[in-house]
XYZ file of C-alpha atoms in Angstrom:
730
model
C 12.363 -47.495 4.003
C 9.536 -50.143 4.078
C 6.576 -49.656 1.712
C 3.378 -50.215 3.543
C 0.119 -51.497 2.171
C -2.621 -48.830 2.812
C -4.932 -51.259 4.463
C -2.383 -52.518 7.030
C -1.143 -49.099 8.063
C -1.626 -47.086 11.221
C -0.380 -43.673 11.921
C 1.362 -42.216 15.055
C 2.693 -38.669 15.810
C 5.500 -38.707 18.293
C 6.943 -35.660 20.128
C 10.724 -35.983 20.055
C 12.927 -34.399 22.837
C 16.764 -34.258 23.026
C 17.596 -33.350 19.495
C 20.254 -30.675 19.030
C 20.730 -30.612 15.310
C 19.512 -32.053 12.170
C 21.905 -34.910 12.417
C 19.814 -36.130 15.389
C 16.673 -36.052 13.341
C 18.422 -38.021 10.711
C 19.654 -40.568 13.247
C 16.167 -41.043 14.665
C 14.548 -41.321 11.263
C 17.180 -44.031 10.336
C 16.557 -46.032 13.542
C 12.776 -45.976 13.079
C 12.933 -46.857 9.330
C 15.009 -49.915 10.124
C 12.124 -51.365 12.031
C 9.968 -53.878 10.170
C 7.061 -52.277 8.090
C 7.834 -48.805 9.386
C 7.907 -45.572 7.416
C 9.009 -42.492 9.438
C 9.903 -38.852 8.785
C 11.330 -36.692 11.617
C 11.166 -32.968 11.464
C 13.868 -31.183 13.395
C 12.084 -27.827 13.311
C 8.828 -29.070 14.794
C 10.534 -31.851 16.881
C 7.889 -34.340 15.748
C 8.038 -37.724 14.028
C 5.210 -38.878 11.689
C 5.291 -42.634 11.625
C 3.273 -45.064 9.539
C 3.478 -48.672 10.664
C 1.854 -52.127 10.545
C 0.322 -52.713 13.992
C 0.907 -56.584 13.396
C 4.663 -55.880 13.195
C 5.232 -53.071 15.782
C 3.370 -50.883 18.180
C 3.756 -47.279 19.531
C 5.669 -48.303 22.730
C 8.139 -50.233 20.505
C 8.678 -47.060 18.432
C 9.215 -44.978 21.510
C 11.643 -47.594 22.900
C 13.676 -47.407 19.654
C 14.023 -43.658 19.928
C 15.025 -43.963 23.544
C 17.754 -46.538 22.649
C 19.091 -44.071 20.105
C 19.701 -41.583 23.050
C 16.617 -39.500 22.718
C 13.080 -39.337 24.177
C 9.597 -39.504 22.712
C 6.055 -39.717 23.676
C 2.687 -39.797 21.747
C 1.659 -36.324 20.742
C -0.598 -34.665 23.486
C -2.937 -31.866 23.026
C -1.393 -28.569 22.112
C -1.806 -26.979 25.618
C 0.069 -29.944 27.218
C 2.818 -29.816 24.747
C 3.114 -26.048 25.023
C 3.445 -26.310 28.867
C 6.121 -29.080 28.434
C 8.134 -26.824 25.994
C 7.710 -23.893 28.379
C 9.063 -25.808 31.202
C 11.961 -27.018 29.198
C 12.628 -23.382 28.148
C 12.634 -22.172 31.787
C 15.139 -24.863 32.576
C 17.360 -23.951 29.622
C 17.126 -20.223 30.547
C 18.231 -20.941 34.123
C 21.211 -22.996 32.930
C 22.093 -20.224 30.543
C 22.026 -17.582 33.293
C 24.162 -19.606 35.529
C 26.671 -20.151 32.651
C 26.626 -16.456 31.917
C 27.352 -15.478 35.492
C 30.371 -17.885 35.647
C 31.655 -16.779 32.299
C 31.344 -13.076 32.534
C 34.427 -12.581 34.716
C 36.489 -14.526 32.235
C 35.060 -12.373 29.370
C 35.783 -9.250 31.222
C 39.354 -10.185 31.728
C 39.573 -10.681 27.928
C 37.819 -7.469 27.157
C 40.179 -5.428 29.422
C 43.055 -6.908 27.434
C 41.675 -5.366 24.205
C 41.790 -1.883 25.753
C 45.290 -2.271 27.029
C 44.595 -3.250 30.668
C 46.416 -6.564 31.357
C 44.790 -7.427 34.682
C 45.306 -11.196 35.104
C 42.884 -13.245 37.058
C 44.607 -16.113 38.934
C 44.616 -19.273 36.851
C 43.200 -21.263 39.749
C 40.199 -18.857 39.770
C 39.763 -19.216 35.935
C 39.831 -22.970 36.404
C 37.174 -22.766 39.177
C 34.834 -20.732 37.080
C 35.260 -22.680 33.897
C 34.915 -26.181 35.392
C 31.199 -26.180 36.402
C 30.408 -24.582 32.953
C 32.396 -27.389 31.203
C 31.075 -30.396 33.048
C 27.843 -29.386 34.734
C 26.197 -26.962 32.367
C 27.914 -28.654 29.493
C 26.995 -32.169 30.556
C 24.304 -32.267 27.889
C 26.943 -32.145 25.123
C 28.883 -35.075 26.418
C 25.752 -37.112 26.922
C 24.427 -36.270 23.427
C 27.844 -36.951 21.880
C 28.120 -40.372 23.676
C 24.687 -41.394 22.474
C 25.321 -40.257 18.906
C 28.706 -41.949 18.652
C 27.292 -45.235 20.226
C 24.646 -45.118 17.527
C 27.225 -44.917 14.830
C 26.775 -41.374 13.821
C 28.001 -37.791 14.909
C 26.000 -34.678 15.672
C 26.562 -31.195 16.800
C 27.148 -32.287 20.411
C 30.297 -34.147 19.163
C 31.720 -30.977 17.718
C 30.854 -28.801 20.882
C 32.215 -31.544 23.212
C 35.460 -32.015 21.263
C 36.073 -28.345 20.794
C 35.385 -27.131 24.287
C 37.167 -30.240 25.853
C 40.269 -29.539 23.768
C 40.445 -25.864 24.965
C 39.610 -26.765 28.515
C 42.114 -29.694 28.722
C 44.913 -27.605 27.060
C 44.321 -24.965 29.623
C 44.485 -27.417 32.403
C 47.771 -28.681 31.108
C 49.130 -25.214 30.939
C 48.017 -24.538 34.556
C 49.594 -27.892 35.938
C 52.850 -27.624 34.050
C 53.329 -23.926 34.976
C 54.466 -23.239 31.366
C 53.389 -19.666 31.547
C 51.631 -19.932 28.236
C 48.143 -18.526 27.587
C 45.200 -20.574 28.772
C 41.876 -20.770 27.113
C 39.359 -21.270 29.920
C 37.363 -18.300 28.661
C 37.069 -19.870 25.247
C 35.605 -23.208 26.370
C 33.242 -21.445 28.802
C 32.034 -18.797 26.322
C 31.495 -21.318 23.674
C 29.136 -23.322 25.788
C 27.371 -20.190 27.043
C 27.035 -18.907 23.502
C 25.700 -22.260 22.238
C 23.133 -22.256 25.006
C 22.114 -18.614 24.064
C 21.710 -19.618 20.470
C 19.493 -22.606 21.491
C 17.279 -20.210 23.576
C 16.922 -17.658 20.786
C 16.262 -20.540 18.372
C 13.566 -22.023 20.530
C 11.889 -18.660 20.952
C 12.023 -18.083 17.100
C 10.618 -21.619 16.567
C 7.819 -20.838 18.926
C 6.905 -17.724 16.947
C 7.058 -19.820 13.774
C 4.096 -21.908 15.090
C 2.137 -19.018 16.293
C -0.453 -19.256 13.445
C -1.230 -22.872 14.580
C -1.430 -21.805 18.201
C -3.908 -19.000 17.284
C -6.206 -21.523 15.462
C -6.119 -23.823 18.447
C -6.941 -20.939 20.856
C -10.013 -19.880 18.761
C -12.544 -22.417 20.014
C -14.794 -20.884 22.799
C -14.564 -22.533 26.229
C -18.371 -22.452 26.940
C -21.601 -23.161 25.113
C -25.185 -22.303 26.064
C -26.847 -25.631 25.549
C -30.473 -26.645 26.037
C -30.889 -29.448 28.462
C -34.361 -30.540 29.638
C -35.841 -27.455 28.173
C -33.424 -25.273 30.148
C -30.460 -23.315 28.821
C -27.317 -24.044 30.800
C -23.670 -23.304 30.329
C -21.364 -26.256 29.699
C -17.861 -26.681 28.391
C -17.715 -26.602 24.528
C -15.999 -30.059 24.701
C -19.150 -31.507 26.307
C -21.525 -30.530 23.538
C -22.994 -33.495 21.722
C -24.090 -33.888 18.206
C -27.885 -32.997 17.975
C -27.713 -30.626 21.016
C -29.588 -27.348 20.705
C -27.393 -24.301 21.566
C -27.615 -20.552 21.503
C -25.084 -18.066 20.139
C -25.658 -14.581 21.517
C -24.452 -11.293 19.849
C -20.712 -10.821 20.172
C -20.084 -14.582 21.067
C -18.257 -17.227 18.970
C -19.970 -20.357 17.774
C -18.808 -23.387 20.062
C -19.350 -26.198 17.518
C -20.303 -26.583 13.980
C -24.242 -26.306 13.611
C -27.048 -25.385 11.524
C -29.272 -22.457 12.308
C -32.866 -23.279 13.619
C -34.105 -19.893 14.337
C -32.844 -16.186 14.060
C -30.811 -14.190 11.677
C -27.459 -12.636 11.993
C -24.136 -12.045 10.173
C -21.056 -13.964 11.001
C -17.388 -13.034 10.791
C -15.864 -16.191 9.246
C -12.438 -14.608 8.563
C -10.634 -17.359 10.779
C -11.998 -19.961 8.267
C -11.899 -18.200 4.961
C -9.790 -15.250 5.345
C -12.644 -13.107 3.954
C -13.235 -10.000 6.111
C -16.824 -9.338 4.864
C -19.458 -10.830 7.118
C -21.770 -13.688 5.879
C -25.459 -13.497 6.431
C -26.960 -16.376 8.278
C -30.685 -17.540 8.393
C -32.598 -20.606 9.061
C -30.994 -23.751 7.625
C -27.715 -22.071 7.071
C -24.495 -23.596 8.460
C -22.313 -22.001 11.170
C -18.848 -23.078 12.075
C -16.851 -23.335 15.304
C -15.045 -20.169 16.446
C -16.821 -17.814 13.819
C -18.079 -14.718 15.483
C -21.748 -13.773 15.709
C -21.771 -9.941 15.110
C -25.413 -9.332 16.068
C -28.714 -11.143 16.519
C -29.475 -14.184 18.500
C -29.105 -17.603 16.757
C -30.632 -20.852 17.930
C -28.707 -23.752 16.327
C -28.445 -27.508 16.270
C -24.976 -29.134 16.689
C -24.082 -31.142 13.556
C -20.290 -31.684 14.188
C -18.355 -31.607 17.489
C -14.891 -32.223 18.766
C -12.516 -33.602 16.089
C -15.312 -33.596 13.432
C -15.536 -29.689 13.318
C -14.242 -27.618 10.433
C -11.697 -25.949 12.877
C -10.352 -29.333 14.048
C -9.993 -30.436 10.400
C -8.119 -27.242 9.594
C -5.793 -27.726 12.628
C -5.027 -31.421 11.545
C -4.295 -30.171 7.975
C -2.001 -27.396 9.168
C -0.098 -29.771 11.597
C 0.284 -32.347 8.821
C 1.762 -29.732 6.505
C 4.013 -28.318 9.093
C 5.344 -31.799 9.875
C 5.922 -32.777 6.254
C 9.186 -32.274 4.251
C 9.510 -30.382 0.990
C 11.472 -32.041 -1.801
C 14.037 -29.202 -1.705
C 14.958 -30.221 1.760
C 16.439 -33.507 0.472
C 19.770 -31.955 -0.491
C 20.153 -30.264 2.779
C 19.346 -33.562 4.635
C 21.961 -35.418 2.535
C 24.610 -32.824 3.295
C 23.758 -32.741 7.038
C 24.071 -36.500 7.155
C 27.790 -36.442 6.360
C 28.518 -32.953 7.662
C 29.856 -33.757 11.074
C 32.265 -36.482 10.003
C 33.626 -34.153 7.228
C 34.166 -31.415 9.788
C 35.973 -33.824 12.120
C 38.294 -34.641 9.201
C 38.929 -30.965 8.426
C 39.584 -30.249 12.095
C 42.016 -33.117 12.336
C 43.800 -31.948 9.197
C 43.910 -28.396 10.525
C 45.639 -29.571 13.654
C 48.089 -31.704 11.905
C 49.105 -28.976 9.295
C 49.550 -26.182 11.847
C 51.584 -28.440 14.064
C 53.631 -29.678 11.210
C 54.291 -26.104 10.172
C 55.922 -25.435 13.535
C 53.184 -23.292 15.123
C 53.166 -25.203 18.342
C 50.637 -27.471 20.053
C 48.490 -24.736 21.478
C 48.083 -22.711 18.199
C 47.361 -25.946 16.202
C 44.746 -27.115 18.772
C 43.133 -23.749 18.968
C 42.725 -23.509 15.189
C 41.255 -26.966 15.144
C 38.969 -25.912 17.960
C 37.730 -23.066 15.967
C 36.884 -25.388 13.050
C 34.872 -27.643 15.249
C 33.017 -24.768 16.939
C 32.083 -22.704 13.915
C 30.670 -25.694 12.094
C 26.940 -25.920 12.547
C 24.581 -28.382 10.641
C 21.577 -26.730 12.359
C 21.166 -23.944 9.993
C 20.974 -26.385 7.099
C 18.428 -28.382 8.877
C 16.195 -25.407 9.802
C 16.453 -23.585 6.364
C 13.418 -25.387 4.867
C 11.161 -26.638 7.579
C 10.951 -23.233 9.487
C 9.848 -21.606 6.232
C 7.338 -24.323 5.638
C 5.937 -23.964 9.110
C 5.480 -20.236 8.821
C 4.130 -20.212 5.258
C 1.585 -23.023 5.956
C 0.467 -21.134 9.079
C 0.171 -17.819 7.316
C -1.754 -19.567 4.517
C -4.228 -21.054 6.928
C -4.856 -17.534 8.361
C -5.908 -16.304 4.924
C -8.095 -19.265 4.050
C -5.571 -21.389 2.091
C -5.013 -24.896 3.464
C -1.911 -26.566 2.198
C -1.916 -30.338 2.585
C 1.921 -30.893 2.574
C 5.180 -29.193 2.020
C 5.583 -30.741 -1.427
C 2.303 -29.065 -2.616
C 3.681 -25.672 -1.324
C 6.919 -26.208 -3.297
C 5.516 -27.400 -6.489
C 2.723 -24.719 -6.817
C 5.522 -22.097 -7.713
C 6.497 -24.178 -10.675
C 2.993 -24.325 -12.370
C 2.936 -23.307 -15.945
C -0.671 -24.440 -16.787
C -3.780 -24.142 -14.630
C -6.867 -26.181 -15.655
C -10.106 -24.625 -14.347
C -13.383 -26.187 -14.027
C -16.216 -23.756 -15.090
C -19.176 -24.485 -12.830
C -18.582 -23.551 -9.287
C -14.979 -22.417 -9.918
C -15.262 -19.621 -12.481
C -18.912 -19.181 -11.873
C -20.948 -19.072 -8.663
C -22.052 -22.626 -9.161
C -25.729 -21.717 -8.417
C -27.453 -21.670 -11.843
C -30.944 -20.329 -11.955
C -33.768 -20.978 -14.447
C -34.243 -18.093 -16.855
C -36.298 -19.448 -19.763
C -39.035 -22.086 -20.213
C -39.344 -22.976 -23.937
C -42.200 -25.478 -24.343
C -42.463 -27.195 -27.771
C -45.657 -27.148 -29.770
C -48.221 -29.322 -28.038
C -46.800 -28.745 -24.619
C -46.894 -25.757 -22.125
C -44.846 -24.290 -19.354
C -46.681 -26.131 -16.555
C -46.353 -29.496 -18.089
C -42.660 -28.952 -19.133
C -41.783 -27.758 -15.563
C -43.723 -30.588 -13.835
C -42.081 -33.347 -15.840
C -38.526 -31.781 -15.561
C -38.780 -31.264 -11.891
C -40.065 -34.784 -11.288
C -37.071 -36.196 -13.116
C -34.634 -33.893 -11.311
C -35.713 -34.798 -7.764
C -33.334 -37.891 -7.688
C -30.307 -36.113 -9.187
C -27.571 -34.098 -7.381
C -26.561 -32.175 -10.522
C -26.354 -28.324 -9.998
C -29.033 -27.855 -12.778
C -31.257 -30.477 -11.175
C -31.076 -28.617 -7.915
C -31.792 -25.226 -9.617
C -34.686 -26.763 -11.426
C -36.261 -28.162 -8.191
C -35.847 -24.761 -6.438
C -37.605 -22.957 -9.280
C -40.400 -25.559 -9.337
C -40.905 -25.212 -5.591
C -40.935 -21.482 -5.916
C -43.728 -21.951 -8.544
C -45.521 -24.321 -6.108
C -45.120 -27.488 -8.223
C -44.789 -30.677 -6.377
C -42.641 -33.448 -8.040
C -44.473 -36.566 -9.259
C -42.883 -39.975 -8.226
C -40.711 -41.622 -10.837
C -39.748 -45.267 -11.665
C -36.816 -46.863 -13.221
C -34.695 -43.756 -12.717
C -31.234 -43.795 -14.414
C -28.546 -41.161 -14.552
C -25.660 -40.925 -17.102
C -23.108 -38.747 -15.558
C -22.574 -35.425 -17.408
C -25.289 -36.292 -20.016
C -28.834 -36.710 -18.761
C -31.502 -38.719 -17.026
C -34.074 -41.238 -18.083
C -37.204 -42.336 -15.981
C -40.736 -43.643 -16.107
C -43.526 -41.334 -14.931
C -47.020 -42.965 -14.716
C -45.754 -45.715 -17.084
C -44.376 -43.333 -19.767
C -40.666 -43.081 -20.694
C -39.095 -39.584 -20.332
C -35.667 -38.142 -21.036
C -33.973 -35.074 -19.620
C -30.521 -33.852 -20.483
C -28.148 -31.919 -22.666
C -29.234 -31.141 -26.243
C -26.511 -33.509 -27.408
C -27.966 -36.282 -25.143
C -31.466 -35.783 -26.444
C -30.306 -35.492 -30.055
C -28.474 -38.912 -29.680
C -31.917 -40.411 -29.004
C -32.945 -39.278 -32.595
C -35.145 -36.545 -31.148
C -35.358 -33.328 -33.222
C -34.468 -30.139 -31.374
C -35.185 -26.487 -32.024
C -31.505 -25.741 -32.860
C -31.665 -22.133 -33.738
C -33.426 -21.145 -30.473
C -31.053 -23.196 -28.437
C -27.972 -21.800 -30.078
C -29.162 -18.198 -29.519
C -29.415 -18.824 -25.754
C -26.157 -20.818 -25.662
C -24.366 -17.817 -27.300
C -25.600 -15.693 -24.280
C -23.705 -18.012 -21.912
C -26.720 -20.007 -20.886
C -26.834 -23.697 -20.259
C -29.762 -25.613 -21.828
C -31.466 -28.928 -20.983
C -34.139 -30.455 -23.147
C -37.078 -32.685 -22.025
C -38.594 -35.418 -24.116
C -41.440 -37.962 -23.952
C -40.574 -41.137 -25.795
C -39.521 -39.644 -29.188
C -41.290 -36.295 -28.895
C -39.601 -33.121 -27.680
C -41.595 -31.425 -24.728
C -39.358 -28.362 -24.747
C -36.086 -26.763 -23.343
C -35.213 -25.005 -20.226
C -32.388 -22.394 -20.002
C -30.230 -21.602 -16.954
C -27.797 -18.887 -16.232
C -24.684 -19.257 -13.841
C -23.143 -15.965 -13.143
C -19.377 -15.467 -13.268
C -17.750 -14.821 -9.891
C -16.883 -11.256 -9.377
C -13.177 -11.982 -8.920
C -12.849 -14.505 -11.653
C -11.858 -12.083 -14.404
C -9.298 -10.311 -12.244
C -7.922 -13.730 -11.130
C -7.432 -14.912 -14.632
C -5.700 -11.691 -15.549
C -3.390 -12.091 -12.497
C -2.523 -15.648 -13.431
C -1.701 -14.635 -17.051
C 0.541 -11.852 -15.644
C 2.351 -14.521 -13.499
C 3.105 -16.496 -16.828
C 0.531 -19.178 -16.136
C -1.593 -20.520 -19.078
C -5.199 -20.801 -18.007
C -7.341 -23.585 -19.660
C -11.124 -23.944 -18.949
C -12.881 -27.271 -18.973
C -16.659 -27.421 -19.232
C -19.365 -29.946 -19.751
C -21.420 -27.271 -21.509
C -21.563 -27.067 -25.286
C -19.074 -24.945 -27.146
C -21.240 -21.880 -27.496
C -21.919 -21.576 -23.728
C -18.347 -22.449 -22.787
C -17.001 -19.859 -25.274
C -19.311 -17.157 -23.881
C -18.173 -17.882 -20.201
C -14.557 -18.080 -21.233
C -14.811 -14.770 -23.133
C -16.286 -13.092 -20.016
C -13.471 -14.476 -17.836
C -10.732 -13.489 -20.232
C -9.673 -17.090 -21.002
C -8.495 -17.718 -24.525
C -8.219 -21.495 -24.294
C -11.164 -23.869 -23.333
C -12.406 -27.446 -23.751
C -16.240 -27.871 -24.118
C -18.553 -30.868 -23.762
C -15.998 -32.612 -21.445
C -17.466 -35.303 -19.249
C -16.383 -35.528 -15.577
C -14.540 -38.832 -16.263
C -12.723 -37.330 -19.200
C -11.292 -34.264 -17.376
C -8.392 -36.370 -16.041
C -7.382 -37.276 -19.561
C -7.216 -33.487 -20.596
C -4.944 -32.932 -17.616
C -2.748 -35.888 -18.531
C -2.509 -34.560 -22.083
C -1.214 -31.230 -20.859
C 1.371 -32.995 -18.626
C 2.491 -34.990 -21.698
C 3.541 -31.679 -23.144
C 6.137 -31.418 -20.394
C 4.180 -28.818 -18.392
C 3.708 -28.616 -14.726
C -0.162 -28.651 -14.513
C -2.342 -27.392 -11.706
C -6.183 -28.163 -11.566
C -8.823 -26.301 -9.679
C -12.317 -27.599 -9.174
C -15.072 -28.155 -6.678
C -13.341 -31.335 -5.107
C -16.204 -33.766 -5.928
C -16.887 -34.560 -9.622
C -13.569 -33.150 -10.437
C -11.709 -35.730 -8.177
C -10.052 -37.745 -10.926
C -8.726 -34.594 -12.590
C -7.534 -33.198 -9.263
C -5.691 -36.507 -8.604
C -4.075 -36.405 -12.048
C -2.684 -32.880 -11.594
C 0.696 -32.041 -10.317
C -0.836 -29.663 -7.903
C -4.714 -29.717 -7.179
C -6.816 -26.898 -5.677
C -10.266 -27.512 -4.420
C -12.913 -24.802 -3.784
C -14.427 -25.282 -0.361
C -17.910 -24.838 -1.655
C -19.690 -25.900 1.590
C -18.764 -27.989 4.631
C -19.891 -31.186 2.871
C -16.624 -31.225 0.914
C -13.792 -32.785 2.602
C -10.912 -30.330 2.973
C -8.459 -33.232 2.397
C -9.770 -33.640 -1.234
C -6.921 -31.796 -2.843
C -3.338 -30.675 -2.242
C -4.536 -27.188 -1.557
C -8.022 -26.223 -0.295
C -9.361 -22.820 -0.707
C -11.740 -21.976 2.115
C -13.154 -19.080 0.050
C -14.974 -20.079 -3.085
C -12.759 -17.600 -5.053
C -10.257 -18.222 -7.810
C -8.215 -15.416 -6.437
C -7.325 -17.935 -3.720
C -5.215 -19.867 -6.332
C -3.466 -16.653 -7.298
C -2.617 -16.177 -3.571
C -1.528 -19.810 -3.055
C 0.895 -19.633 -6.016
C 2.152 -16.257 -4.908
C 2.808 -17.506 -1.449
C 4.515 -20.573 -2.794
C 6.953 -18.382 -4.855
C 7.571 -16.204 -1.804
C 8.229 -19.268 0.414
C 10.546 -20.909 -2.012
C 12.440 -17.611 -2.384
C 12.928 -17.587 1.507
C 13.941 -21.315 1.502
C 16.632 -20.603 -1.169
C 17.813 -17.655 0.766
C 18.043 -19.729 3.876
C 19.899 -22.516 2.087
C 22.248 -19.993 0.612
C 22.973 -18.456 3.965
C 23.504 -21.847 5.591
C 25.923 -23.067 2.851
C 27.662 -19.841 2.564
C 28.236 -19.626 6.364
C 29.908 -22.920 6.479
C 31.683 -22.536 3.082
C 33.237 -19.298 4.308
C 33.542 -19.911 8.058
C 35.301 -23.363 8.047
C 38.166 -22.154 5.851
C 38.693 -19.022 7.772
C 38.738 -21.157 10.991
C 41.170 -23.563 9.448
C 43.542 -20.733 8.367
C 43.628 -19.450 11.941
C 41.723 -16.274 11.196
C 38.937 -16.809 13.806
C 39.255 -16.824 17.561
C 37.234 -19.723 19.001
C 34.970 -17.319 20.920
C 34.125 -15.476 17.676
C 33.639 -18.842 16.136
C 31.280 -19.877 18.892
C 29.268 -16.715 18.557
C 28.919 -17.086 14.793
C 27.780 -20.692 15.312
C 25.204 -19.688 17.892
C 23.729 -16.969 15.619
C 23.717 -18.926 12.368
C 20.423 -20.882 13.208
C 18.892 -17.841 14.746
C 19.444 -15.895 11.513
C 17.909 -18.673 9.305
C 14.806 -18.929 11.540
C 14.471 -15.168 11.789
C 14.521 -14.837 7.956
C 11.815 -17.532 7.657
C 9.754 -15.476 10.210
C 9.570 -12.594 7.629
C 7.055 -14.837 5.824
C 4.577 -13.696 8.395
C 4.448 -10.367 6.670
C 3.140 -11.831 3.407
C -0.240 -10.582 2.329
C -2.836 -11.873 -0.113
C -3.219 -9.943 -3.317
C -6.671 -8.447 -2.413
C -5.433 -7.294 1.027
C -2.248 -5.750 -0.550
C -4.407 -3.695 -2.916
C -7.173 -2.508 -0.500
């Protein structure tokens, strides 16, 4: 596989058709990866290829041509509705062919069934041949075509097994008919095997469609119409035609057509489709509203701020599609086995034929036992074991407000032994409020607040925003500052009216040789409050205390994580006293205080150096280096300004319980994947020897093969029943 430079890479998603088993996917993947500067991954369950390529070396038509030369078809991924209609049309065609095959095969099966009850009514051999031939060569044409393309490409897939097995039974029967030997014929076996394989494919396609139901539900959420103001008149236009900046109305009981900000009105919104949270969210002027969320009452007048592919819903859909198309590391073993599966089965079938013939069982018995080996062997179950579980799990996660970036994150989350938690905005609400103004001697509340708010106006730190909100509520207007400078995680310096001022943590102010009122500050810190100090030149003007309340669910989430065997470590930029107070409230025994944003990653690395699998949860902005350093990173979705691609797993609810749910879902999904892999391996490990020993009739072997993939997909579908912790306990 070629390693691509990020700045030279383009990405394409291709819809693949014509694959019959995971060996086909492996073949296409190999063909694409042989091309210059191409890195491709093909997912058999979703029938998609994700391709990264250098546009200077290859283009999309060339990628499609390579797939077609391998004997399959491909086209650039269209919108979901178009792809759904294409799959529906293909399904109808498959169903028609199955019905025809069933009608032709039923008389042959009835004859065999009557024999089991002692009625030996023999259908004329010429009539058996007449019924079996169209099934073999018209309905079964796909298997010959697929086998030819596979063998021509230097590999072997399930089509090879079916074509060889049914052809052997059919040709042996023809020989018996032409030579008038009077020995049994096996037209019913060849026809029934093909019919059962078609039935298995129909059931598999139906089950795979149900697996992607969560994604389809997300796509179907967007409203079709929007009430938009054009030339001072409200008109109805398709939601796809709304432009950024348009003014639109959302009436009671209607869904929001695009992402916007409220201009007028008040209401409550059901945002469960985004966050998984069933409680409505109150909306007023300047609040943000999101596509497909439901307006429960009240008329809202809004301005569009994100449309089309820029909406939160579109981003979620992209992320779910990306996760469902990715491969979990645990799938690697199954892919390796599937790659050599068919050639090994061919060797076993050949050996079975030779041994039975050598033991004097006759040509017919030896051939039929070899056919049973070919027919019962199925690499599909191995190929579907992991991706179907990933598709269902990631879709179910999205429905509950947990966005998983890829299958690797889903798999690794269940292994976490340490979770590093940022304090502000993760454990706490992230909305600190001013609680105390403590002017030093020679200063007063008004002067202290005026200077502090003026310095804070150029900062995006949560305490600065809280300070500005408090000053505005007290009707203080900030003064213009000069020479503004911010030291991340420490403090600010600026000139106001030609005088130098400092604002920051007590440690920052103390480092400038300014004396603080330590006793007073320590008392507030021990209450869990954050303190900033303000100084003019070398003179303290006073201190300001802030309180940031613990999220209601944080204590319960920490308790749940501990019960799951996960060690929770809190990181905070606050001093030790404040950090200890918050940690105590949350039930966290281990914390690190006075940690600068740039140093959080080092703490994560030190925990990983202990041999631990480390997760990190933060707000996705100032925690970015630490999130990148963690084995699995979780980002709180604290507002639409945070890119949901910031971490491996994004929690649409600002709630640490989402981490509990994500880890629980990971453990449940991995349990299902292991079950599926066990079933797939056990099926082949037990079935192939039984067939080789002559203990399986080819028809029974065909039925078992047809149902193996269906059973694996059906087991994965049970993940749809998974419930988040809060929902299970309400």
